[in-house]
Amino acid sequence: MRDFFNPAGVAVAGASRSGEKLGNVAIANMRRFGYAGRIVPIHPQADTIMGLPAYPSLESLPEPVDIAIGVIPRELIPDFIQQCGRAGVRKVIVSAAGFADAGGEGVALQERVAGLAREAGVRMMGPNSVGTISTESGFVTSILSLEKLKKSPLSIVAQTGLFAAGLARWIATTQHFGLAKVACLGNKADVDELDILRYYRDDPQTGLIGIYTEGVRDGRAFLELLREITPHKPVLVLKGGRTETGSRMAASHTGSLAGAPEVYRGALAQAGALEVDSLEELFDLAKALQYCPEPRGPNLGVVSVTGGGCVMAADACYRLGLGLPPLQERTLQEAREVAPPWASLTNPADIWSAVETGGIGRAYLGITRAMAGQDDVHMLMPVFTLVPESDFDVAEAYGRIREEFPEKPLLACAIGGSGEEYREWSAAMEGLGIPAYGSVERAVAAAAALYRYHSWRTEVMRRGRG
Amino acid sequence: MRDFFNPAGVAVAGASRSGEKLGNVAIANMRRFGYAGRIVPIHPQADTIMGLPAYPSLESLPEPVDIAIGVIPRELIPDFIQQCGRAGVRKVIVSAAGFADAGGEGVALQERVAGLAREAGVRMMGPNSVGTISTESGFVTSILSLEKLKKSPLSIVAQTGLFAAGLARWIATTQHFGLAKVACLGNKADVDELDILRYYRDDPQTGLIGIYTEGVRDGRAFLELLREITPHKPVLVLKGGRTETGSRMAASHTGSLAGAPEVYRGALAQAGALEVDSLEELFDLAKALQYCPEPRGPNLGVVSVTGGGCVMAADACYRLGLGLPPLQERTLQEAREVAPPWASLTNPADIWSAVETGGIGRAYLGITRAMAGQDDVHMLMPVFTLVPESDFDVAEAYGRIREEFPEKPLLACAIGGSGEEYREWSAAMEGLGIPAYGSVERAVAAAAALYRYHSWRTEVMRRGRG
């Protein structure tokens, strides 16, 4: 699968001299991402496209490339696949739609194309595939113009093209993390989740995997592979088509067979994968799993400047099975240094009285640090409200806690505040490796997933040794 | 309760000449919001504060004001309440903390203050209360600097001060809607939810109510009042302290008694209120209930440029009990005018093939409009991916549909895209009165709440007439 992500050279059919076709977008993306391999436009007449020497066909190349991408109408695909075979191009990404996704004659056309690829010894991603992104090599086949992505351990395999399109742009422009690799498989006439997951399993750039699937052909092999991966790399799964209508839609969308919902739910958990219910949750958890160290237990220490934040955090912890250990005498003693004598400090700690007495920075730092020193507090969650008047240097304070207690996961959340303040605050937090959330419930859910994954992993490791 | 929102004059204790105290912030807020009533600073020495004539005590005012706000330390509160009584000031908001919220002697202090207020014939909001906002009068007692809010039918009553602080700022700077009135009650030693809800029930500016409560004193009266309000104005309830730890926290936070979770859940639904699980959900639903007409049934018509969006929408509809009726022959005929002949159009409609054939604007407009014309499609949900290359004027297209089908709720969502694109897109949508969401699941949840409320309301009305 390496050539689908890090090829030495790529041929692109579907770029024009005037530069306005989708193939041109793919070439521009590769340049923006710094792809250093050879890019060869294929065009019946053009000599050069975007300054690159063009060739009339794959067979006319002086030496074969590792992969061809066909951003051309579906009628031209059968010939294109055969060209790959004759020219010794062993990988192809087919972006055209109108195959199994369209039903009717599209189904037959897909079978024909898949057969041609098999005969020609060509591995095919698609049809109806937006292809791949690799921040390692800068190889990007997306036909939507993408902003350059940062590197991060998160790799995605998905049926939908969203992850190499709108979602990649959302990550590039609004998130502090980036991506390692993305594969958008489309109709999966040949390359499927198993192929990609085996590659990600062994890929040193991939430390965490997100899967969006509407159904896998071989559920048993899929689960077996997950069991193999999850002790080493966390895996998040968003299963589309889990419901009757959804799975009817999934079938018409990519022509794949959607498994029964109940098969997935339990089996995924047993295989150590974390099932999520939405894209929002997928990225919420991916952030925590990328940034945080392993929690040693299920207990949170919560610090909030508003009582409402404390109550909401406590509710969410209870719902998701996280603990809130009472503060021990030593912790209270330390915390009382920054609080008025009459303040009743508990966990969650409403620190408003300490803020009134000694200022917001001193209150957050002093009480979070006191909690961090307590053994049975395994994770820390400061809840903020973002205020314009504050001269509280949140990055300085939490940078110190991060350094003093590197083994305790810190997750932060903010309630309210202006859009601009939220962006600044979350950038400051995530710059320290502290995942930041816009809601208490989402931060607690991320902490719960962190604990769930690591306790499962510890158990598996223990059994492996035993 | 009118004087808590629209007083003719207000006295503010706790502002200083140098302008850096919290009382000064409250005065600045009122000026920014255009409060036209008289503002009288109370200060032992100053002649003027912020250009306003100041008085040494409430009793030295030439004529009494409707309300006094005391942004002063807790030790000074008993005297301040007694001053109110002697000066004929009949309403007071006490912002100081350190009463029942602090436990211990704070509890006794609160009882004493409440007793003094009763004796003096003064209605008190608080202690530990950030007070109120009224966009009608511009009266704002918040001690956090607020951006001016737009008017909207949404009124809030909450124990927490968040709604007159960080959340008000979040609404002012990031949301298209605004607020009618906000009351942040704090410890509720006197004024409580029932007082405020009775006022909102009769307030012509209030068309929709959001409640955050950690427990009401008289649950029976609360539910009875809700039953009275909900047929006329939707009510959203976020119950804090629903769980064991949460309710212990709630008790220490405002000293109120938190009801058992199970008492609330069923009872609220029977009273026609919509219970929500987070602030995020509260505002998601508030948006839909403010913007949308009444849906005539539970069926959605979904249009998406990505198959993944279709599948996620179908999953969410199934989970939340919304229907996706198949497209009728007439609808298909109309939709096929903008789609290639081989496209398989269903509901949700994956319109990618139509986009390839005739462009994105024509595809969204043509297929959404065809669906809107089908009788058993009661609500419409376009799912977008935000792309930079697009010249699709989404406001123009959906403005037309909004005009042609004013009786059908439209809810929009977008998957991915840059932060800037999302802000532009949601502003365009909400400018048309179409609530916009950043996730498919949240948009479907809002549609489901819309249907749940209106079907309950229809049933109540029918029984009322029967």
Coordinates of N, CA and C in Angstrom, one line a residue, chain A residues 287 364 382-386 392 394-395 398 411-416 418-432 434-439 443:
Chain A
K287 N -8.2 14.0 19.7 CA -7.4 15.1 20.3 C -6.8 14.6 21.7
Y364 N -6.5 29.5 40.1 CA -6.5 28.4 39.2 C -5.2 27.6 39.5
P382 N -9.4 21.7 34.4 CA -9.8 23.1 34.7 C -11.0 23.5 33.7
V383 N -12.0 24.1 34.3 CA -13.1 24.6 33.6 C -13.0 26.2 33.6
F384 N -13.0 26.8 32.4 CA -12.8 28.2 32.3 C -14.0 28.9 31.9
T385 N -14.2 30.2 32.3 CA -15.0 31.1 31.5 C -14.1 32.2 31.0
L386 N -14.2 32.5 29.7 CA -13.2 33.4 29.1 C -13.7 34.8 29.3
F392 N -4.9 37.0 33.3 CA -4.4 35.6 33.7 C -3.7 35.0 32.6
V394 N -2.9 32.0 31.2 CA -3.3 30.7 31.3 C -2.2 29.7 30.8
A395 N -1.5 30.1 29.8 CA -0.5 29.2 29.2 C 0.7 29.1 30.2
Y398 N -0.6 26.8 33.3 CA -0.8 25.4 33.0 C 0.4 24.8 32.4
L411 N -7.1 18.0 30.8 CA -8.0 18.3 29.7 C -8.7 19.6 30.1
A412 N -8.9 20.6 29.2 CA -9.4 21.9 29.6 C -10.7 22.1 28.9
C413 N -11.6 22.9 29.5 CA -12.8 23.3 28.7 C -13.2 24.7 29.1
A414 N -13.9 25.4 28.2 CA -14.3 26.8 28.4 C -15.8 26.9 28.2
I415 N -16.5 27.6 29.0 CA -17.9 27.9 28.8 C -18.0 29.3 28.4
G416 N -18.6 29.6 27.2 CA -18.8 30.9 26.8 C -17.5 31.7 26.4
S418 N -16.0 35.1 23.9 CA -16.2 35.5 22.5 C -15.5 34.5 21.6
G419 N -15.9 34.4 20.3 CA -15.2 33.5 19.4 C -13.7 33.7 19.3
E420 N -13.3 34.9 19.3 CA -11.9 35.2 19.2 C -11.1 34.8 20.5
E421 N -11.7 35.0 21.6 CA -11.1 34.6 22.9 C -11.0 33.1 23.0
Y422 N -12.0 32.4 22.5 CA -12.0 30.9 22.5 C -10.9 30.4 21.6
R423 N -10.7 31.0 20.4 CA -9.6 30.6 19.5 C -8.3 30.8 20.2
E424 N -8.1 31.9 20.8 CA -6.8 32.2 21.5 C -6.5 31.3 22.6
W425 N -7.6 31.1 23.4 CA -7.4 30.2 24.6 C -7.1 28.8 24.2
S426 N -7.9 28.3 23.2 CA -7.7 26.9 22.8 C -6.3 26.7 22.2
A427 N -5.9 27.7 21.4 CA -4.5 27.6 20.8 C -3.5 27.6 21.9
A428 N -3.6 28.4 23.0 CA -2.7 28.4 24.1 C -2.6 27.1 24.8
M429 N -3.8 26.5 25.1 CA -3.9 25.2 25.8 C -3.3 24.1 24.9
E430 N -3.7 24.0 23.7 CA -3.3 22.9 22.8 C -1.8 23.1 22.4
G431 N -1.3 24.3 22.5 CA 0.1 24.5 22.3 C 0.9 23.9 23.4
L432 N 0.3 23.7 24.6 CA 0.9 23.0 25.7 C 0.7 21.5 25.7
I434 N -2.4 20.3 25.8 CA -3.6 20.1 26.7 C -4.8 20.2 25.7
P435 N -5.6 19.2 25.5 CA -6.7 19.3 24.6 C -7.8 20.2 25.2
A436 N -8.3 21.1 24.4 CA -9.3 22.1 24.8 C -10.6 21.9 24.2
Y437 N -11.7 22.0 25.0 CA -13.0 21.8 24.5 C -13.9 22.9 24.8
G438 N -15.0 23.1 24.0 CA -15.9 24.2 24.2 C -17.1 23.8 25.1
S439 N -17.1 22.6 25.6 CA -18.1 22.3 26.5 C -17.6 21.3 27.6
A443 N -15.5 17.6 27.2 CA -14.2 17.3 27.8 C -14.2 16.1 28.7

